[in-house]
PDB file of C-alpha atoms in Angstrom:
ATOM      1  CA  MET T 115     -12.584   2.731  -9.559  1.00  0.00           C
ATOM      2  CA  PRO T 116     -12.604   5.881  -7.387  1.00  0.00           C
ATOM      3  CA  GLU T 117      -9.911   8.447  -7.893  1.00  0.00           C
ATOM      4  CA  PHE T 118      -8.436  10.717  -5.253  1.00  0.00           C
ATOM      5  CA  PRO T 119      -6.805  13.590  -7.175  1.00  0.00           C
ATOM      6  CA  LEU T 120      -3.989  15.067  -5.132  1.00  0.00           C
ATOM      7  CA  ARG T 121      -4.007  18.847  -4.537  1.00  0.00           C
ATOM      8  CA  LYS T 122      -1.179  19.268  -2.057  1.00  0.00           C
ATOM      9  CA  ILE T 123       1.409  17.480   0.108  1.00  0.00           C
ATOM     10  CA  VAL T 124       2.639  19.092   3.305  1.00  0.00           C
ATOM     11  CA  VAL T 125       5.471  17.699   5.431  1.00  0.00           C
ATOM     12  CA  LEU T 126       5.935  18.970   8.972  1.00  0.00           C
ATOM     13  CA  THR T 127       9.073  18.202  10.988  1.00  0.00           C
ATOM     14  CA  GLU T 128       9.931  18.894  14.616  1.00  0.00           C
ATOM     15  CA  GLU T 129      13.079  18.623  16.700  1.00  0.00           C
ATOM     16  CA  ILE T 130      12.337  18.718  20.416  1.00  0.00           C
ATOM     17  CA  PHE T 131      15.354  19.789  22.457  1.00  0.00           C
ATOM     18  CA  HIS T 132      13.667  19.947  25.865  1.00  0.00           C
ATOM     19  CA  GLU T 133      10.337  20.640  27.499  1.00  0.00           C
ATOM     20  CA  GLY T 134      11.608  22.475  30.542  1.00  0.00           C
ATOM     21  CA  GLY T 135      13.987  19.797  31.843  1.00  0.00           C
ATOM     22  CA  PRO T 136      17.524  18.783  30.899  1.00  0.00           C
ATOM     23  CA  ALA T 137      18.226  18.487  27.184  1.00  0.00           C
ATOM     24  CA  PRO T 138      18.841  14.918  25.988  1.00  0.00           C
ATOM     25  CA  LYS T 139      21.979  14.066  24.004  1.00  0.00           C
ATOM     26  CA  VAL T 140      19.870  13.679  20.892  1.00  0.00           C
ATOM     27  CA  PRO T 141      16.714  15.743  20.305  1.00  0.00           C
ATOM     28  CA  ARG T 142      13.511  13.870  19.697  1.00  0.00           C
ATOM     29  CA  ARG T 143      12.325  14.103  16.115  1.00  0.00           C
ATOM     30  CA  ARG T 144       8.742  13.904  14.894  1.00  0.00           C
ATOM     31  CA  ALA T 145       7.342  14.337  11.414  1.00  0.00           C
ATOM     32  CA  ALA T 146       3.976  14.251   9.714  1.00  0.00           C
ATOM     33  CA  ALA T 147       3.229  13.973   6.006  1.00  0.00           C
ATOM     34  CA  MET T 148      -0.196  15.131   4.880  1.00  0.00           C
ATOM     35  CA  ALA T 149      -2.001  14.928   1.568  1.00  0.00           C
ATOM     36  CA  LEU T 150      -5.079  16.912   0.551  1.00  0.00           C
ATOM     37  CA  VAL T 151      -7.066  14.881  -1.958  1.00  0.00           C
ATOM     38  CA  LYS T 152     -10.478  15.202  -3.585  1.00  0.00           C
ATOM     39  CA  ASN T 153     -13.086  12.965  -1.952  1.00  0.00           C
ATOM     40  CA  PRO T 154     -14.840  10.987  -4.713  1.00  0.00           C
ATOM     41  CA  PHE T 155     -17.664  10.136  -2.285  1.00  0.00           C
ATOM     42  CA  ALA T 156     -18.409  13.700  -1.134  1.00  0.00           C
ATOM     43  CA  GLY T 157     -22.058  14.721  -1.206  1.00  0.00           C
ATOM     44  CA  ARG T 158     -23.468  11.244  -1.686  1.00  0.00           C
ATOM     45  CA  TYR T 159     -23.845   7.923   0.098  1.00  0.00           C
ATOM     46  CA  ALA T 160     -21.942   4.978  -1.387  1.00  0.00           C
ATOM     47  CA  LYS T 161     -22.760   1.589   0.092  1.00  0.00           C
ATOM     48  CA  GLU T 162     -19.488  -0.032  -0.972  1.00  0.00           C
ATOM     49  CA  LEU T 163     -16.271   1.709   0.049  1.00  0.00           C
ATOM     50  CA  GLN T 164     -13.682  -1.010   0.791  1.00  0.00           C
ATOM     51  CA  SER T 165     -12.302  -1.313  -2.731  1.00  0.00           C
ATOM     52  CA  ALA T 166     -11.226   2.335  -2.561  1.00  0.00           C
ATOM     53  CA  MET T 167      -8.615   1.390   0.049  1.00  0.00           C
ATOM     54  CA  ASP T 168      -6.593  -0.250  -2.719  1.00  0.00           C
ATOM     55  CA  ASP T 169      -6.688   2.978  -4.722  1.00  0.00           C
ATOM     56  CA  LEU T 170      -5.067   4.817  -1.794  1.00  0.00           C
ATOM     57  CA  LYS T 171      -2.118   2.421  -1.355  1.00  0.00           C
ATOM     58  CA  PRO T 172       0.213   4.395  -3.687  1.00  0.00           C
ATOM     59  CA  LEU T 173      -0.548   7.564  -1.712  1.00  0.00           C
ATOM     60  CA  GLY T 174       0.297   5.759   1.517  1.00  0.00           C
ATOM     61  CA  LEU T 175       3.663   4.684   0.144  1.00  0.00           C
ATOM     62  CA  LEU T 176       4.367   8.186  -1.167  1.00  0.00           C
ATOM     63  CA  LEU T 177       3.691   9.758   2.235  1.00  0.00           C
ATOM     64  CA  ALA T 178       5.688   7.075   4.067  1.00  0.00           C
ATOM     65  CA  ASP T 179       8.670   7.729   1.789  1.00  0.00           C
ATOM     66  CA  ARG T 180       8.401  11.490   2.363  1.00  0.00           C
ATOM     67  CA  LEU T 181       8.340  10.921   6.118  1.00  0.00           C
ATOM     68  CA  ILE T 182      11.352   8.647   6.152  1.00  0.00           C
ATOM     69  CA  ALA T 183      13.298  11.159   4.069  1.00  0.00           C
ATOM     70  CA  ALA T 184      12.230  14.010   6.379  1.00  0.00           C
ATOM     71  CA  LEU T 185      13.557  12.028   9.364  1.00  0.00           C
ATOM     72  CA  GLY T 186      16.956  11.456   7.774  1.00  0.00           C
ATOM     73  CA  GLY T 187      16.359   8.307   5.733  1.00  0.00           C
ATOM     74  CA  ASP T 188      17.461   5.684   8.308  1.00  0.00           C
ATOM     75  CA  VAL T 189      14.433   3.524   9.154  1.00  0.00           C
ATOM     76  CA  LYS T 190      16.310   1.994  12.110  1.00  0.00           C
ATOM     77  CA  GLN T 191      16.007   5.365  13.889  1.00  0.00           C
ATOM     78  CA  ILE T 192      12.214   5.451  13.541  1.00  0.00           C
ATOM     79  CA  ASP T 193      10.422   3.801  16.461  1.00  0.00           C
ATOM     80  CA  GLY T 194       7.022   5.460  16.615  1.00  0.00           C
ATOM     81  CA  TYR T 195       4.082   5.983  14.285  1.00  0.00           C
ATOM     82  CA  GLY T 196       0.451   6.980  13.881  1.00  0.00           C
ATOM     83  CA  LYS T 197      -2.048   8.037  11.260  1.00  0.00           C
ATOM     84  CA  GLY T 198      -5.143  10.151  10.839  1.00  0.00           C
ATOM     85  CA  ALA T 199      -7.665  11.761   8.520  1.00  0.00           C
ATOM     86  CA  ILE T 200      -9.843  14.868   8.417  1.00  0.00           C
ATOM     87  CA  VAL T 201     -12.820  14.539   6.101  1.00  0.00           C
ATOM     88  CA  GLY T 202     -14.267  17.729   4.612  1.00  0.00           C
ATOM     89  CA  THR T 203     -17.852  18.570   5.559  1.00  0.00           C
ATOM     90  CA  SER T 204     -19.462  17.087   2.441  1.00  0.00           C
ATOM     91  CA  GLY T 205     -18.058  13.678   3.373  1.00  0.00           C
ATOM     92  CA  GLU T 206     -18.660  11.242   6.227  1.00  0.00           C
ATOM     93  CA  LEU T 207     -16.472   9.791   8.943  1.00  0.00           C
ATOM     94  CA  GLU T 208     -16.287   6.444   7.140  1.00  0.00           C
ATOM     95  CA  HIS T 209     -14.388   8.123   4.304  1.00  0.00           C
ATOM     96  CA  GLY T 210     -11.577   8.815   6.783  1.00  0.00           C
ATOM     97  CA  ALA T 211     -11.609   5.128   7.724  1.00  0.00           C
ATOM     98  CA  LEU T 212     -10.504   4.361   4.148  1.00  0.00           C
ATOM     99  CA  TRP T 213      -7.007   5.262   5.412  1.00  0.00           C
ATOM    100  CA  HIS T 214      -6.717   2.315   7.843  1.00  0.00           C
ATOM    101  CA  VAL T 215      -5.258  -0.209   5.409  1.00  0.00           C
ATOM    102  CA  PRO T 216      -3.282   1.992   2.979  1.00  0.00           C
ATOM    103  CA  GLY T 217      -1.800   4.184   5.728  1.00  0.00           C
ATOM    104  CA  GLY T 218      -0.820   1.333   8.027  1.00  0.00           C
ATOM    105  CA  TYR T 219       0.272  -0.956   5.195  1.00  0.00           C
ATOM    106  CA  ALA T 220       2.575   1.694   3.771  1.00  0.00           C
ATOM    107  CA  MET T 221       4.401   2.398   7.035  1.00  0.00           C
ATOM    108  CA  ARG T 222       4.764  -1.297   7.882  1.00  0.00           C
ATOM    109  CA  GLU T 223       6.140  -2.019   4.416  1.00  0.00           C
ATOM    110  CA  ARG T 224       8.672   0.781   4.554  1.00  0.00           C
ATOM    111  CA  LEU T 225       9.733   0.266   8.191  1.00  0.00           C
ATOM    112  CA  GLY T 226      10.185  -3.490   7.886  1.00  0.00           C
ATOM    113  CA  ASP T 227       8.906  -5.703  10.633  1.00  0.00           C
ATOM    114  CA  ALA T 228       6.800  -3.316  12.757  1.00  0.00           C
ATOM    115  CA  LYS T 229       4.563  -5.337  15.081  1.00  0.00           C
ATOM    116  CA  ALA T 230       2.218  -2.913  16.857  1.00  0.00           C
ATOM    117  CA  ILE T 231      -1.111  -1.655  15.594  1.00  0.00           C
ATOM    118  CA  VAL T 232      -0.855   1.843  14.126  1.00  0.00           C
ATOM    119  CA  PRO T 233      -2.765   4.272  16.383  1.00  0.00           C
ATOM    120  CA  SER T 234      -5.340   6.245  14.431  1.00  0.00           C
ATOM    121  CA  ALA T 235      -7.764   9.163  14.673  1.00  0.00           C
ATOM    122  CA  LYS T 236     -10.239  10.629  12.246  1.00  0.00           C
ATOM    123  CA  LYS T 237     -12.993  13.220  12.165  1.00  0.00           C
ATOM    124  CA  VAL T 238     -15.164  15.305   9.885  1.00  0.00           C
ATOM    125  CA  GLY T 239     -13.914  18.869  10.024  1.00  0.00           C
ATOM    126  CA  ALA T 240     -14.285  22.289   8.476  1.00  0.00           C
ATOM    127  CA  PHE T 241     -11.703  24.207   6.476  1.00  0.00           C
ATOM    128  CA  GLY T 242      -8.539  24.625   8.566  1.00  0.00           C
ATOM    129  CA  SER T 243      -9.458  21.933  11.121  1.00  0.00           C
ATOM    130  CA  ARG T 244      -6.701  20.400  13.215  1.00  0.00           C
ATOM    131  CA  LEU T 245      -6.318  16.793  14.399  1.00  0.00           C
ATOM    132  CA  ASP T 246      -4.272  15.201  17.169  1.00  0.00           C
ATOM    133  CA  VAL T 247      -2.715  12.118  15.559  1.00  0.00           C
ATOM    134  CA  PRO T 248      -2.056   9.485  18.251  1.00  0.00           C
ATOM    135  CA  LEU T 249       1.439   7.992  18.341  1.00  0.00           C
ATOM    136  CA  GLY T 250       2.791   4.739  19.732  1.00  0.00           C
ATOM    137  CA  HIS T 251       5.833   2.484  19.557  1.00  0.00           C
ATOM    138  CA  ILE T 252       6.132   0.520  16.307  1.00  0.00           C
ATOM    139  CA  ASN T 253       6.705  -2.864  17.966  1.00  0.00           C
ATOM    140  CA  ALA T 254       4.799  -2.891  21.260  1.00  0.00           C
ATOM    141  CA  ALA T 255       1.658  -0.894  22.040  1.00  0.00           C
ATOM    142  CA  TYR T 256       2.419  -0.992  25.791  1.00  0.00           C
ATOM    143  CA  VAL T 257       5.677   0.974  25.540  1.00  0.00           C
ATOM    144  CA  ARG T 258       4.562   3.909  27.672  1.00  0.00           C
ATOM    145  CA  SER T 259       7.428   6.251  26.769  1.00  0.00           C
ATOM    146  CA  HIS T 260       6.069   6.555  23.236  1.00  0.00           C
ATOM    147  CA  PHE T 261       2.418   7.413  24.053  1.00  0.00           C
ATOM    148  CA  ASP T 262       2.023  10.806  22.423  1.00  0.00           C
ATOM    149  CA  ALA T 263       0.104  12.816  19.845  1.00  0.00           C
ATOM    150  CA  MET T 264       1.094  15.246  17.120  1.00  0.00           C
ATOM    151  CA  GLU T 265      -1.227  18.048  16.074  1.00  0.00           C
ATOM    152  CA  VAL T 266      -1.586  18.359  12.306  1.00  0.00           C
ATOM    153  CA  GLY T 267      -3.568  20.363   9.807  1.00  0.00           C
ATOM    154  CA  VAL T 268      -3.219  22.718   6.856  1.00  0.00           C
ATOM    155  CA  SER T 269      -4.473  26.278   6.648  1.00  0.00           C
ATOM    156  CA  ASP T 270      -6.247  25.878   3.302  1.00  0.00           C
ATOM    157  CA  GLY T 271      -8.051  22.591   3.716  1.00  0.00           C
ATOM    158  CA  PRO T 272      -9.791  20.349   3.741  1.00  0.00           C
ATOM    159  CA  ARG T 273     -12.356  21.913   1.450  1.00  0.00           C
ATOM    160  CA  PRO T 274     -15.842  20.359   1.829  1.00  0.00           C
ATOM    161  CA  ASP T 275     -15.132  17.868  -0.961  1.00  0.00           C
ATOM    162  CA  GLU T 276     -11.616  16.929   0.198  1.00  0.00           C
ATOM    163  CA  ILE T 277      -9.930  14.609   2.683  1.00  0.00           C
ATOM    164  CA  LEU T 278      -6.690  15.315   4.515  1.00  0.00           C
ATOM    165  CA  PHE T 279      -4.825  12.021   4.980  1.00  0.00           C
ATOM    166  CA  CYS T 280      -1.867  12.009   7.362  1.00  0.00           C
ATOM    167  CA  LEU T 281       0.948   9.692   8.432  1.00  0.00           C
ATOM    168  CA  ALA T 282       3.288  10.471  11.336  1.00  0.00           C
ATOM    169  CA  MET T 283       6.561   8.945  12.539  1.00  0.00           C
ATOM    170  CA  THR T 284       8.890   9.635  15.454  1.00  0.00           C
ATOM    171  CA  CYS T 285      12.458   8.950  16.519  1.00  0.00           C
ATOM    172  CA  GLY T 286      12.791   8.296  20.230  1.00  0.00           C
ATOM    173  CA  PRO T 287      10.543   8.543  23.292  1.00  0.00           C
ATOM    174  CA  ARG T 288       9.029  11.703  24.804  1.00  0.00           C
ATOM    175  CA  VAL T 289      11.956  13.909  25.774  1.00  0.00           C
ATOM    176  CA  HIS T 290      11.411  13.754  29.532  1.00  0.00           C
ATOM    177  CA  ASN T 291       9.529  10.453  29.763  1.00  0.00           C
ATOM    178  CA  ARG T 292       9.589   9.087  33.302  1.00  0.00           C
ATOM    179  CA  MET T 293       6.266   7.292  33.735  1.00  0.00           C
ATOM    180  CA  GLY T 294       7.759   3.806  33.863  1.00  0.00           C
ATOM    181  CA  GLY T 295       5.958   0.825  32.352  1.00  0.00           C
ATOM    182  CA  LEU T 296       7.355  -1.348  29.582  1.00  0.00           C
ATOM    183  CA  ALA T 297      10.574   0.100  28.166  1.00  0.00           C
ATOM    184  CA  ALA T 298      11.428  -0.300  24.490  1.00  0.00           C
ATOM    185  CA  ASP T 299      14.565  -2.266  25.467  1.00  0.00           C
ATOM    186  CA  ASP T 300      12.408  -4.733  27.417  1.00  0.00           C
ATOM    187  CA  ILE T 301      10.053  -5.796  24.604  1.00  0.00           C
ATOM    188  CA  LYS T 302       9.921  -9.595  24.849  1.00  0.00           C
ATOM    189  CA  ALA T 303       6.718 -11.033  23.451  1.00  0.00           C
ATOM    190  CA  TRP T 304       7.036  -9.416  20.000  1.00  0.00           C
ATOM    191  CA  ASP T 305       3.295  -9.790  19.636  1.00  0.00           C
ATOM    192  CA  GLY T 306       2.643  -6.122  18.952  1.00  0.00           C
ATOM    193  CA  LEU T 307       1.600  -5.517  22.557  1.00  0.00           C
ATOM    194  CA  ARG T 308       4.478  -6.322  24.967  1.00  0.00           C
TER     195      ARG T 308
END
């Protein structure tokens, strides 16, 4: 059973009051929770990786709980999410893909009945690398007002034998969204898309 010893958790929060236009009544909030862990597969090729996703489920729940707390604790206010991973240079891209199930599972479990696929990005990166984590609405992928990305990273990682795993959540649409398309109030199919 692989182990992913945890070195550090970083939680980043943002309140967006405006982006040059009129300020909304309530600022948009975004948050990202990141964990730097040792990569048990660094420096070698392992044919079987899938079972390691189960080992990461507790970390996913821990980061989801930190995010919800950072956003005020009311899951009904959270309507956007995304996830990502930066694999240190002694690892491979597939090690970042280990985050698909534990990251998405954790947010869905904590947020209740989220329908939409969790947008995701991953890469292999050097020490101090940054990643744009894609964001979308939690119930319908076509809700255009929630298409976004949040840049994340930590200054002292990932080391070559580490992975930075990240979850992100948001409250509300882009501050000045006005590109039309499906509005969150008009979700009808509840199929995760529309």
